[in-house]
CSV table of C-alpha atoms and ligand atoms in Angstrom, one decimal:
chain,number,residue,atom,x,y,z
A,1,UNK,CA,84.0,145.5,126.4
A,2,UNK,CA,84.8,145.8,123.1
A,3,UNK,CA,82.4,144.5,120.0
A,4,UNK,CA,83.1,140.4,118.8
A,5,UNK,CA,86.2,140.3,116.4
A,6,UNK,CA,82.9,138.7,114.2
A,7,UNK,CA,81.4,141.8,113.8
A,8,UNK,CA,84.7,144.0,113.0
A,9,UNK,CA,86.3,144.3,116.4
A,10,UNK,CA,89.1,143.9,117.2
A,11,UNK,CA,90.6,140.4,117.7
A,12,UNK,CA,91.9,139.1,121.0
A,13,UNK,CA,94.2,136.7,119.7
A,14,UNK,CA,96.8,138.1,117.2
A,15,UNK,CA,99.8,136.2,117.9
A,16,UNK,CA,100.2,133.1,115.5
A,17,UNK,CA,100.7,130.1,117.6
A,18,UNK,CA,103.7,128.4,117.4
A,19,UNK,CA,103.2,124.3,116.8
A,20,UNK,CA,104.3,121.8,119.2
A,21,UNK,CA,107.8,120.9,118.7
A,22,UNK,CA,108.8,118.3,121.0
A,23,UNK,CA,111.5,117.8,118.9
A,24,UNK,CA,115.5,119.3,119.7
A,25,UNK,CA,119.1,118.9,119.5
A,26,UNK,CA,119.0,115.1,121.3
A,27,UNK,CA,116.9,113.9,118.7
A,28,UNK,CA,118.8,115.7,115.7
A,29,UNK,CA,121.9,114.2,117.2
A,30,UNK,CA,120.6,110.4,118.0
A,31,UNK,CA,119.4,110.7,114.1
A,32,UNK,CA,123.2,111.9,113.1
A,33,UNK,CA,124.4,109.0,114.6
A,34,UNK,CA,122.2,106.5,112.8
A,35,UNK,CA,122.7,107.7,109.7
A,36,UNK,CA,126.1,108.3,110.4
A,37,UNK,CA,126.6,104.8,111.0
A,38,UNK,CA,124.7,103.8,107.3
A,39,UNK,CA,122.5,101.1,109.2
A,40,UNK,CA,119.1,102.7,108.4
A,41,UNK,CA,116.9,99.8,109.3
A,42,UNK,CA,118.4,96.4,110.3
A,43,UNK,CA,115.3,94.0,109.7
A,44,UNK,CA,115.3,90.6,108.0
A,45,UNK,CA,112.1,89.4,107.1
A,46,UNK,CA,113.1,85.8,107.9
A,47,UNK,CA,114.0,84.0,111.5
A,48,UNK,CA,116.6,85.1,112.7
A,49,UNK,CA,118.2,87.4,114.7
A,50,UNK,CA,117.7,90.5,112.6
A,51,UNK,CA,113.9,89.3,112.7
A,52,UNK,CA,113.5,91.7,115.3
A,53,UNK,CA,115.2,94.9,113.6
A,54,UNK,CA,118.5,96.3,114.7
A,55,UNK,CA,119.7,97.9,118.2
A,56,UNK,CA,118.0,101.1,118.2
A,57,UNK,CA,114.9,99.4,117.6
A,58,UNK,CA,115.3,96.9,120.5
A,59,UNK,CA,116.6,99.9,122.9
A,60,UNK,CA,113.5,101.8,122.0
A,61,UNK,CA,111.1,98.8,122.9
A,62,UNK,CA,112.7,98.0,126.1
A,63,UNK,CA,112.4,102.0,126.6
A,64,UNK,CA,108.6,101.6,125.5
A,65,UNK,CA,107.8,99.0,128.1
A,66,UNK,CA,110.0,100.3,130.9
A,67,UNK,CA,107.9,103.5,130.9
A,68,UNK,CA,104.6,102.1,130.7
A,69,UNK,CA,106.0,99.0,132.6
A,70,UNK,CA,104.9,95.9,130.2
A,71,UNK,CA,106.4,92.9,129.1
A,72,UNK,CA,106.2,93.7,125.5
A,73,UNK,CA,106.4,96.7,123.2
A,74,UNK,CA,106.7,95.7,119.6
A,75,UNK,CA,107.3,99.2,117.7
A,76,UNK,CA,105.9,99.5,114.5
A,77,UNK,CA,105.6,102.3,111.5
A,78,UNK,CA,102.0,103.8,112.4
A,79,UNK,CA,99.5,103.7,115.0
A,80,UNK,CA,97.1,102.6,112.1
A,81,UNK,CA,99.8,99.9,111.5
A,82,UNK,CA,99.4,98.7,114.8
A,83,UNK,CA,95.9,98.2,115.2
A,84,UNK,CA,95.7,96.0,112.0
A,85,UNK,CA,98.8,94.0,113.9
A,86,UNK,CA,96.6,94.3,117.3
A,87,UNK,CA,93.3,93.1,115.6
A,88,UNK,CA,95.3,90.3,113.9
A,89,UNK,CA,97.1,88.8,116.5
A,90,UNK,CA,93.9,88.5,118.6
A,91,UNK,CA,92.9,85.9,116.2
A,92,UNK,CA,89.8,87.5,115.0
A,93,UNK,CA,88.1,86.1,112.0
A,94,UNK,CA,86.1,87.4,108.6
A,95,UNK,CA,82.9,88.0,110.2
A,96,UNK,CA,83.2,88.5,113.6
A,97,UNK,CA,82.1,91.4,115.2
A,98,UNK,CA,84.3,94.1,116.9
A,99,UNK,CA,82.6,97.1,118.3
A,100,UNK,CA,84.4,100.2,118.4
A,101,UNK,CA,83.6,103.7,119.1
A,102,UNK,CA,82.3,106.3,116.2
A,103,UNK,CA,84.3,109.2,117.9
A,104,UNK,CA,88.0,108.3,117.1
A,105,UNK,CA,90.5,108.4,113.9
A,106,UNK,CA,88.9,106.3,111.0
A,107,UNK,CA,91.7,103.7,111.6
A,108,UNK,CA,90.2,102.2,115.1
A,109,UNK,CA,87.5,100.9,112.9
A,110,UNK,CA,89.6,99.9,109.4
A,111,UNK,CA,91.7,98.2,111.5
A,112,UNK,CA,88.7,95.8,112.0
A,113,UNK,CA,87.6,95.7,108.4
A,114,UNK,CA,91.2,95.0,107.1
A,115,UNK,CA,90.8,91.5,108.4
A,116,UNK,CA,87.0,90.8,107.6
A,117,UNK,CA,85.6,91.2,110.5
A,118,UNK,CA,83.0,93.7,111.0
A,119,UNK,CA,83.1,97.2,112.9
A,120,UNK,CA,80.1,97.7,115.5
A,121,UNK,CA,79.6,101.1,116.7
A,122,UNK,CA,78.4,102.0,120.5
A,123,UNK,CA,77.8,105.2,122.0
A,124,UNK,CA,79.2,107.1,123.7
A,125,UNK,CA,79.2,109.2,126.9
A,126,UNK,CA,78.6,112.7,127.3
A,127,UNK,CA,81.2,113.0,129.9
A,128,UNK,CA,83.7,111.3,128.6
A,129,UNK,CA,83.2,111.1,125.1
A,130,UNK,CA,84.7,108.0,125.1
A,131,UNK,CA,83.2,104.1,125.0
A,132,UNK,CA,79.4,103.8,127.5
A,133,UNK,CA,79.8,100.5,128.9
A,134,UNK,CA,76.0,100.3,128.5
A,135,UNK,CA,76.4,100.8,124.8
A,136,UNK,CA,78.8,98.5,124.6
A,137,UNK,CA,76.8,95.4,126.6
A,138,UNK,CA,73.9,96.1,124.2
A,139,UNK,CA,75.8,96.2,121.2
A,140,UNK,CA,76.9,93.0,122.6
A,141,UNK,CA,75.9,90.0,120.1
A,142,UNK,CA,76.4,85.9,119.6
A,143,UNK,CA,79.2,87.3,116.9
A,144,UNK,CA,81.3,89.7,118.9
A,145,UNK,CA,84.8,88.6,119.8
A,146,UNK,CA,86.4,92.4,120.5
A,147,UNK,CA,86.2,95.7,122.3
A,148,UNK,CA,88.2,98.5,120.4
A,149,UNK,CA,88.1,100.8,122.8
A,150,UNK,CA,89.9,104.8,122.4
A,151,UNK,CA,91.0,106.8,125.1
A,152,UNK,CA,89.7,109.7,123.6
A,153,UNK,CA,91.2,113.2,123.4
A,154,UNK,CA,93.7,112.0,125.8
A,155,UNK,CA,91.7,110.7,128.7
A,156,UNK,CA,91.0,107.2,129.8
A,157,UNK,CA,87.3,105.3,128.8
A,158,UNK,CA,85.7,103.4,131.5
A,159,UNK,CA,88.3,100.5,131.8
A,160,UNK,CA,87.6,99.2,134.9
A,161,UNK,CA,84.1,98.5,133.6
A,162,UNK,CA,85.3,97.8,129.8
A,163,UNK,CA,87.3,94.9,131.2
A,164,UNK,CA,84.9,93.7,133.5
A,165,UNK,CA,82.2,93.8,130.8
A,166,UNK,CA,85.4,91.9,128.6
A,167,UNK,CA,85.2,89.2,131.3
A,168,UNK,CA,82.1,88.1,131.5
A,169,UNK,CA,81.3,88.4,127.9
A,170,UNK,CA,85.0,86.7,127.2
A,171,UNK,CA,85.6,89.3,124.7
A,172,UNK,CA,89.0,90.6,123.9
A,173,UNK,CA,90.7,94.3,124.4
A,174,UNK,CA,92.9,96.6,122.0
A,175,UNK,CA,92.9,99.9,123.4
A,176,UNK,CA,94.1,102.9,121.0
A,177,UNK,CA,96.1,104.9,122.8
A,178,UNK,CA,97.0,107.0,120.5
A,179,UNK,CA,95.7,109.9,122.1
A,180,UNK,CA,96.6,109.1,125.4
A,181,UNK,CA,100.6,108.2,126.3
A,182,UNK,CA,101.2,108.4,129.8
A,183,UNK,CA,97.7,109.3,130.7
A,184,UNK,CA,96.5,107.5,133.9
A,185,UNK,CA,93.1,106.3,134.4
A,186,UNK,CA,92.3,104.4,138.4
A,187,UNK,CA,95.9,104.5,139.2
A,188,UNK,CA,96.8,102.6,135.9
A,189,UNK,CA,99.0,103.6,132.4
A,190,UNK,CA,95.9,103.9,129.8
A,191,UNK,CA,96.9,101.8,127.1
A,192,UNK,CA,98.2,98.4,129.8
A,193,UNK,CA,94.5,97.9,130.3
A,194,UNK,CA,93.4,95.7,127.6
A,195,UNK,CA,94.9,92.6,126.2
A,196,UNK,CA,96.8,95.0,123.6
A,197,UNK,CA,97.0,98.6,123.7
A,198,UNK,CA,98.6,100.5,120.9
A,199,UNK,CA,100.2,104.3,120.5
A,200,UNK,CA,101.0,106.3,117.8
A,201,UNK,CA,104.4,108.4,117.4
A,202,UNK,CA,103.0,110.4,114.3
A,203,UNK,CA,103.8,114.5,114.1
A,204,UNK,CA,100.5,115.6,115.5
A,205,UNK,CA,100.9,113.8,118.9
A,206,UNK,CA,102.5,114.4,122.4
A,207,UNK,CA,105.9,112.6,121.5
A,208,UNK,CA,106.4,112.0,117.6
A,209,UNK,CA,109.4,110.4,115.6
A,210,UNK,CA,107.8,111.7,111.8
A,211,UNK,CA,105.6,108.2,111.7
A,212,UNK,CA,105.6,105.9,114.3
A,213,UNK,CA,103.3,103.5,116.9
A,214,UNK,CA,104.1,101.1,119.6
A,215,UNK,CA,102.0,98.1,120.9
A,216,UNK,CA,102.3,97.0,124.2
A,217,UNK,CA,101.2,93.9,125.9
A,218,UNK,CA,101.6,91.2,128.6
A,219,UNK,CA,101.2,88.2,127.2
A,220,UNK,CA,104.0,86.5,125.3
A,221,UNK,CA,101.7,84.4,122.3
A,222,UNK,CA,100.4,88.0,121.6
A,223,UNK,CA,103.5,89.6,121.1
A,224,UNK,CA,105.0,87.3,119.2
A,225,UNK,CA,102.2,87.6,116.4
A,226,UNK,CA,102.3,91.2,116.6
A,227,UNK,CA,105.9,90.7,115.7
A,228,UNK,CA,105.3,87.9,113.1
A,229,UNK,CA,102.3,90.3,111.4
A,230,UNK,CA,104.7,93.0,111.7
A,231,UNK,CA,107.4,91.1,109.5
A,232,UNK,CA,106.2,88.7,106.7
A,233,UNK,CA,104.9,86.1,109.1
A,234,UNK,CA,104.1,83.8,106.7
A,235,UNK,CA,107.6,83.5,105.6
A,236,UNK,CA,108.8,82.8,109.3
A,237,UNK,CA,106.2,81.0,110.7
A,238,UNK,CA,108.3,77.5,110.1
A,239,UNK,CA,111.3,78.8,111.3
A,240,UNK,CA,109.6,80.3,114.4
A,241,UNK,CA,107.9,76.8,114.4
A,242,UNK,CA,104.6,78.6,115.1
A,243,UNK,CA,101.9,75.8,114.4
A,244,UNK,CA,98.5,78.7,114.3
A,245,UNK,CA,98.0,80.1,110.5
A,246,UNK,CA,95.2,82.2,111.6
A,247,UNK,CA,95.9,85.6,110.2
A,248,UNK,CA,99.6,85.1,109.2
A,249,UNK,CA,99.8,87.3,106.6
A,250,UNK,CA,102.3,89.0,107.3
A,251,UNK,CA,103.0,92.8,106.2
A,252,UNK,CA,106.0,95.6,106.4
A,253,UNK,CA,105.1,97.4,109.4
A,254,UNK,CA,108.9,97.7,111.1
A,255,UNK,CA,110.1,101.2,112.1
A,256,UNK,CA,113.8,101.8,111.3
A,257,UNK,CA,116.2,103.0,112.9
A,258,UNK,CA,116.6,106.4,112.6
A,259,UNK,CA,112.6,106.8,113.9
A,260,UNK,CA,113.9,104.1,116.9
A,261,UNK,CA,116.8,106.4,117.9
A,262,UNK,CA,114.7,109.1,118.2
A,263,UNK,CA,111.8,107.6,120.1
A,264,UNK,CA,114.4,106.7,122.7
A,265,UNK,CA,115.1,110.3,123.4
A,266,UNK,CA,111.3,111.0,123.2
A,267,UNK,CA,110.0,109.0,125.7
A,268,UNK,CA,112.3,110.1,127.9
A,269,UNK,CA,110.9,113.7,127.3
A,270,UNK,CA,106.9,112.4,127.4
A,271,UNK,CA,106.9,113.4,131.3
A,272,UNK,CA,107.9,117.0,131.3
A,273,UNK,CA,105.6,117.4,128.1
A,274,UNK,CA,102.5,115.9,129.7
A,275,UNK,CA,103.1,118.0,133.1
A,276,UNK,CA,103.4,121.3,130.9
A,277,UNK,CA,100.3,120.4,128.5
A,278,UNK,CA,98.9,119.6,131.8
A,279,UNK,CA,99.4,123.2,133.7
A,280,UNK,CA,98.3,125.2,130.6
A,281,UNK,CA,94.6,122.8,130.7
A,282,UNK,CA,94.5,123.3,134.3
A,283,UNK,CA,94.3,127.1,133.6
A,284,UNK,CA,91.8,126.7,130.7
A,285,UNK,CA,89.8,124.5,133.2
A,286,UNK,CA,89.8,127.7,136.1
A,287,UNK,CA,89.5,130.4,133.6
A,288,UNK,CA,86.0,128.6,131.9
A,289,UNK,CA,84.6,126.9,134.6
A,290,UNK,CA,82.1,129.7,135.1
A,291,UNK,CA,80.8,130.0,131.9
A,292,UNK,CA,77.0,129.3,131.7
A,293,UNK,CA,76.0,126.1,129.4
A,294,UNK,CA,80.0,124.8,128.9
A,295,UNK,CA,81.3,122.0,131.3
A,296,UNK,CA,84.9,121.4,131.3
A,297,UNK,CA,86.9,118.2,130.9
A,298,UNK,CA,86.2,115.3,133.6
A,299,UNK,CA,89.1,114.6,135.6
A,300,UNK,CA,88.3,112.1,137.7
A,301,UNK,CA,90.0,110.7,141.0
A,302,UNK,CA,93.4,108.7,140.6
A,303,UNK,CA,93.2,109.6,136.6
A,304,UNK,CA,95.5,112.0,134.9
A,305,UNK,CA,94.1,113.4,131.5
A,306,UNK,CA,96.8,114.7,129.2
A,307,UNK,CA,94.9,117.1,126.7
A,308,UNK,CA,95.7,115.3,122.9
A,309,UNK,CA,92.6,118.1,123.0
A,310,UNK,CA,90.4,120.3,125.4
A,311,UNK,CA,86.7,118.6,125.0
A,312,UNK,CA,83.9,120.6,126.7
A,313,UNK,CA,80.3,119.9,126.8
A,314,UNK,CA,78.3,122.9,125.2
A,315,UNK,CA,74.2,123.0,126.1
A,316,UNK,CA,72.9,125.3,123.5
A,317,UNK,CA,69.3,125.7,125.8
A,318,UNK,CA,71.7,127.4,128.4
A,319,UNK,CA,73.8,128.9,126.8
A,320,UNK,CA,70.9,130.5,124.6
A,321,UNK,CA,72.7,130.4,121.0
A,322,UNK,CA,73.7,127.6,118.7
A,323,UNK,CA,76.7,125.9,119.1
A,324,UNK,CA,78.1,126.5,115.5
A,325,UNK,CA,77.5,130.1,115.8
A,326,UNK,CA,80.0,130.2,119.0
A,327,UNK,CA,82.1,128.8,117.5
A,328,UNK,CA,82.0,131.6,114.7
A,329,UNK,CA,82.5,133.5,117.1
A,330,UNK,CA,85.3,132.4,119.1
A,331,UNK,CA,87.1,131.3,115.8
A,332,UNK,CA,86.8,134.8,114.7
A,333,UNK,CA,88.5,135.8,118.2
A,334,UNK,CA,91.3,133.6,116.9
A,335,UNK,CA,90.8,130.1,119.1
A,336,UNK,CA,91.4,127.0,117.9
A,337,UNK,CA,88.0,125.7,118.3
A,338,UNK,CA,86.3,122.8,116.8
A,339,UNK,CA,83.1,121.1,117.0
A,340,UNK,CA,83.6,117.2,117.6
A,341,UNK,CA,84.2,113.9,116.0
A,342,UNK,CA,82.0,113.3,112.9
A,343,UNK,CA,80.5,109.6,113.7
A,344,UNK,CA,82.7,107.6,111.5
A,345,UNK,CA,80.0,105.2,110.2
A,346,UNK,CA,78.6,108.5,108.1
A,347,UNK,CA,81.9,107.9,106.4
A,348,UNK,CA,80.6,106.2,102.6
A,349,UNK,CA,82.3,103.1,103.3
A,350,UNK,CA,79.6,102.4,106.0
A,351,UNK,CA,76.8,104.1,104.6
A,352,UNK,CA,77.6,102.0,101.6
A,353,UNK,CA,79.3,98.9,102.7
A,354,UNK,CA,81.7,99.1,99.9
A,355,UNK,CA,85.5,98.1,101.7
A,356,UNK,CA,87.1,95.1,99.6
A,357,UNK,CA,86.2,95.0,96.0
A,358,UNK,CA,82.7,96.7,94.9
A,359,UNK,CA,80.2,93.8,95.9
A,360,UNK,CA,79.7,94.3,99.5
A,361,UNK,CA,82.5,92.6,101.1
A,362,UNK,CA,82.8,91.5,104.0
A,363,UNK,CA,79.3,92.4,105.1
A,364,UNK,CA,77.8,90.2,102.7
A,365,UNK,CA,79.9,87.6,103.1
A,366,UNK,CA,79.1,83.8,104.1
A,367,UNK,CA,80.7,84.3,106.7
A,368,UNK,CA,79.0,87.1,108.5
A,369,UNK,CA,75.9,86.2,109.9
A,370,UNK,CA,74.5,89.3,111.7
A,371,UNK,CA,73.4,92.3,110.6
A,372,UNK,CA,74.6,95.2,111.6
A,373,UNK,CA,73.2,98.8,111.1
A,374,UNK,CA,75.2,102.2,110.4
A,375,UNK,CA,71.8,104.3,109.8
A,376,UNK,CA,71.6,107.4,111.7
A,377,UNK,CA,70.9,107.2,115.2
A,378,UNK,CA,72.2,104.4,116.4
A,379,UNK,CA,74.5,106.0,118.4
A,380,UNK,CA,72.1,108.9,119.9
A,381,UNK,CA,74.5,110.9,122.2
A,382,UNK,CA,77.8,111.0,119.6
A,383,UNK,CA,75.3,112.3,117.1
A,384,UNK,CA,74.2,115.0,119.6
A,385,UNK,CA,77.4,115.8,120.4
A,386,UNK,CA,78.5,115.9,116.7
A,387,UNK,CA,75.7,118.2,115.8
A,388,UNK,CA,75.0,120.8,118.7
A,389,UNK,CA,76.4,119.7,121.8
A,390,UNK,CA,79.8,119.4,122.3
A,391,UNK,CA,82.7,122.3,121.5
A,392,UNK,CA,87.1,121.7,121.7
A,393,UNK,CA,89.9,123.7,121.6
A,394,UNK,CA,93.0,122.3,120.0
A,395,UNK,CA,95.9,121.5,122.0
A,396,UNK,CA,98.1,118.8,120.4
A,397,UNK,CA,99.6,120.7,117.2
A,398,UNK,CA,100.0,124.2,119.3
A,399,UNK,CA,102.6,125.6,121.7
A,400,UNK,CA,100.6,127.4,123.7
A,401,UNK,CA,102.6,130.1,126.6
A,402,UNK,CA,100.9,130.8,129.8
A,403,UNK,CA,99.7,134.4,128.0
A,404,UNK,CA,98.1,132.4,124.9
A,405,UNK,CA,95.7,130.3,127.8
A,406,UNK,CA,94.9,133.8,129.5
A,407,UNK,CA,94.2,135.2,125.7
A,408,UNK,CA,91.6,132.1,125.2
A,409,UNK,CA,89.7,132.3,128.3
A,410,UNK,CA,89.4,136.2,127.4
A,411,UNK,CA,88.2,135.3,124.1
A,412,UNK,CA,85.8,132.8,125.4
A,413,UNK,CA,84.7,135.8,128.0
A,414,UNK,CA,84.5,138.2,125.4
A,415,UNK,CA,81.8,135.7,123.7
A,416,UNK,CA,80.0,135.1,126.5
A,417,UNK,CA,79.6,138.7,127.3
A,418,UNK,CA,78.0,139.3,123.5
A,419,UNK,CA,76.0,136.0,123.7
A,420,UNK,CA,72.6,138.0,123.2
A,421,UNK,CA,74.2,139.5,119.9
A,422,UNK,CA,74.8,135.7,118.2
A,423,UNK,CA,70.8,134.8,118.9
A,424,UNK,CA,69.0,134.1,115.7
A,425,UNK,CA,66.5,137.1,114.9
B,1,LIG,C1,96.4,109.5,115.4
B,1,LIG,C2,95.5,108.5,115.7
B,1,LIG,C3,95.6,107.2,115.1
B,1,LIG,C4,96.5,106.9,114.0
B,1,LIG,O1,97.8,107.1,114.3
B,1,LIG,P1,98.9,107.0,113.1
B,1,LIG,O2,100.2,106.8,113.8
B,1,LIG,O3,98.9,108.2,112.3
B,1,LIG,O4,98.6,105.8,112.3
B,1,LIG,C5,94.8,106.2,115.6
B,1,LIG,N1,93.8,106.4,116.5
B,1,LIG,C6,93.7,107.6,117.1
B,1,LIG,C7,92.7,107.8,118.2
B,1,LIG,C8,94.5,108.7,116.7
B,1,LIG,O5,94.4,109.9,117.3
């Protein structure tokens, strides 16, 4: 075999990889039309009938919750827009406590802090990398009203248990999704578990419209305060004759209707896009499985994972080389490969507690009366994973063929065969 691409061989990837383009002709035309037709966005912010944006908006909601078959999907401009809506409409207040996970995009946790309330993290698992239910119970405090929970890298966190903990602790849900359209976890849409779950239709995910999110939900008070936070609630809260102030500040988060028109023909396309991105993991899956020291994504029965990215475990002891050092190596061979998540509470705004203003706020406020703690290892296995024990290869911004997949598990081969070469001397 021939010597690492690392050391001046020869590289086995060569081909630039195209990025993922769900977008074609049905979308360029469904814009067309919109434009066409001058009525770019058809929202009022007062009560009305244009309170709820214009008919490409309302077709793509109805779309939205056909597919994931909810009662609600209020479409907004982000993901990040619609976990501030999410967090709001629950009715959480400056200093109560929400824990989230530290391995997800910084917004599952601003989200929180954009309304006061305080972002707790728990650990994670080192199968799932998502939410441990035993983290979260322990994180559990007199103060916590919340559970932000990610489906991470595009698989499903322990719902069943997340809920159940939920229950007994009478603790609200928001699930991001973002990761995660049309994944299933026990038989059931991730995203439709909690008491909110939200998606994001920005450029780097499995369906797109440029900027974009939905939030979906079953009960009928909660959606109509994700709309009302959605559109200047607090100037239509008399005419909607909605008696509960709590947390109706209302923003700008509606999508027009040029991004509406084209989520319409996205969703249609999410199925065939999953089952492709689907196939192609599959083969990674086969083609690595035997490698010592690196466990493949868990897939477990009646869930679907759908491969925002391809997580792997990585034990350094067995594999007998550090884990930044293979992935030296393997970037060298030309994958796309990536340590993981860094724990968002190292971000300064944590370390510091600096989020509104300079003095501490909210985490100094009255109103917050626990105390919580970002020092390092408070979540034990996400730092382990950040630092040594955990390896990805990007999925969701490439358009990988069938011969790209057979190119990466050769590269990863290639490594594996020169593993004695990348020990420290
Ligand atoms: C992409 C992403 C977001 C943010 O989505 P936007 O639509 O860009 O605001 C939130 N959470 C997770 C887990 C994401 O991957």
């Amino acid at each position: 075999m021939s010597e690492l691409a690392l050391f001046g061989g020869p590289k086995t990837i060569t081909r630039d990889i195209p990025h993922h383009n769900p977008i074609g002709p049905e979308e360029a035309a469904a814009a067309a039309k919109v434009i066409e037709s001058g009525v770019l966005s058809q929202y009022l912010g007062e009560y009305g009938d244009d309170f709820y944006g214009g008919p490409q908006v309302q077709a793509f909601e109805a779309a939205w919750k056909d597919y994931f078959d909810t009662k609600y999907a209020v479409s907004v401009n982000s993901c990040t827009s619609g976990l501030m809506a999410a967090v709001g409409a629950l009715g959480i207040e400056p200093g109560d406590e929400v824990i989230v996970s530290p391995w997800t995009m910084t917004a599952s946790a601003t989200a929180i802090l954009v309304w006061n309330a305080i972002p707790v993290f728990a650990d994670i698992e080192r199968d799932s990398y998502n939410l441990d239910p035993s983290s979260i119970e322990k994180n559990i405090t007199p103060l916590t009203r919340a559970i932000m929970v990610t489906d991470i890298f595009g698989y499903g966190a322990k719902l069943e248990e997340i809920m159940d903990l939920a229950r007994r602790y009478n603790l609200k849900v928001i699930e991001d999704c973002a990761q995660a359209p049309g994944a299933i976890y026990k038989g059931r849409f991730t995203g439709t578990w909690g008491d909110i779950g939200v998606f994001s239709l920005n450029y780097h995910k499995h369906i797109h419209t440029g900027e974009g999110g939905v939030c979906v939900t079953n009960n009928d008070r909660l959606a109509r305060r994700l709309q009302l936070i959605r559109n200047h609630a607090e100037t239509v809260v008399e005419g909607m004759q909605e008696e509960n102030l709590t947390n109706m500040i209302g923003y700008n988060f509606r999508m027009t209707e040029i991004e509406a028109a084209i989520g319409r023909e996205q969703i249609k396309k999410l199925d065939s896009l999953l089952k492709e991105r689907i196939l192609l993991a599959e083969e990674l899956s086969e083609g690595l499985s035997g490698l010592k020291g690196l466990k493949i994504p868990l897939v477990e029965p009646r869930c679907s994972h759908v491969y925002y990215a391809y997580p792997m475990g990585y034990d350094a002891e067995v594999v007998g080389v550090n884990r930044d050092r293979v992935l030296e190596a393997l970037r060298a061979e030309g994958v796309a490969a990536s340590g993981g998540y860094r724990n968002l509470y190292f971000l300064p705004i944590y370390q510091k507690k600096i989020a509104h203003g300079s003095r501490g706020f909210p985490w100094n406020a009255a109103n917050y009366k626990g105390n919580v703690s970002y020092q390092e290892g408070i979540c034990p296995v996400a730092e382990d994973l950040t630092k040594q024990s955990f390896l990805a290869v990007g999925m969701s911004v490439y358009h990988y063929s069938k011969a790209d997949i057979d190119r990466i598990i050769e590269a990863f081969n290639k490594v594996w065969n020169h593993l004695d070469e990348l020990q420290e001397q």
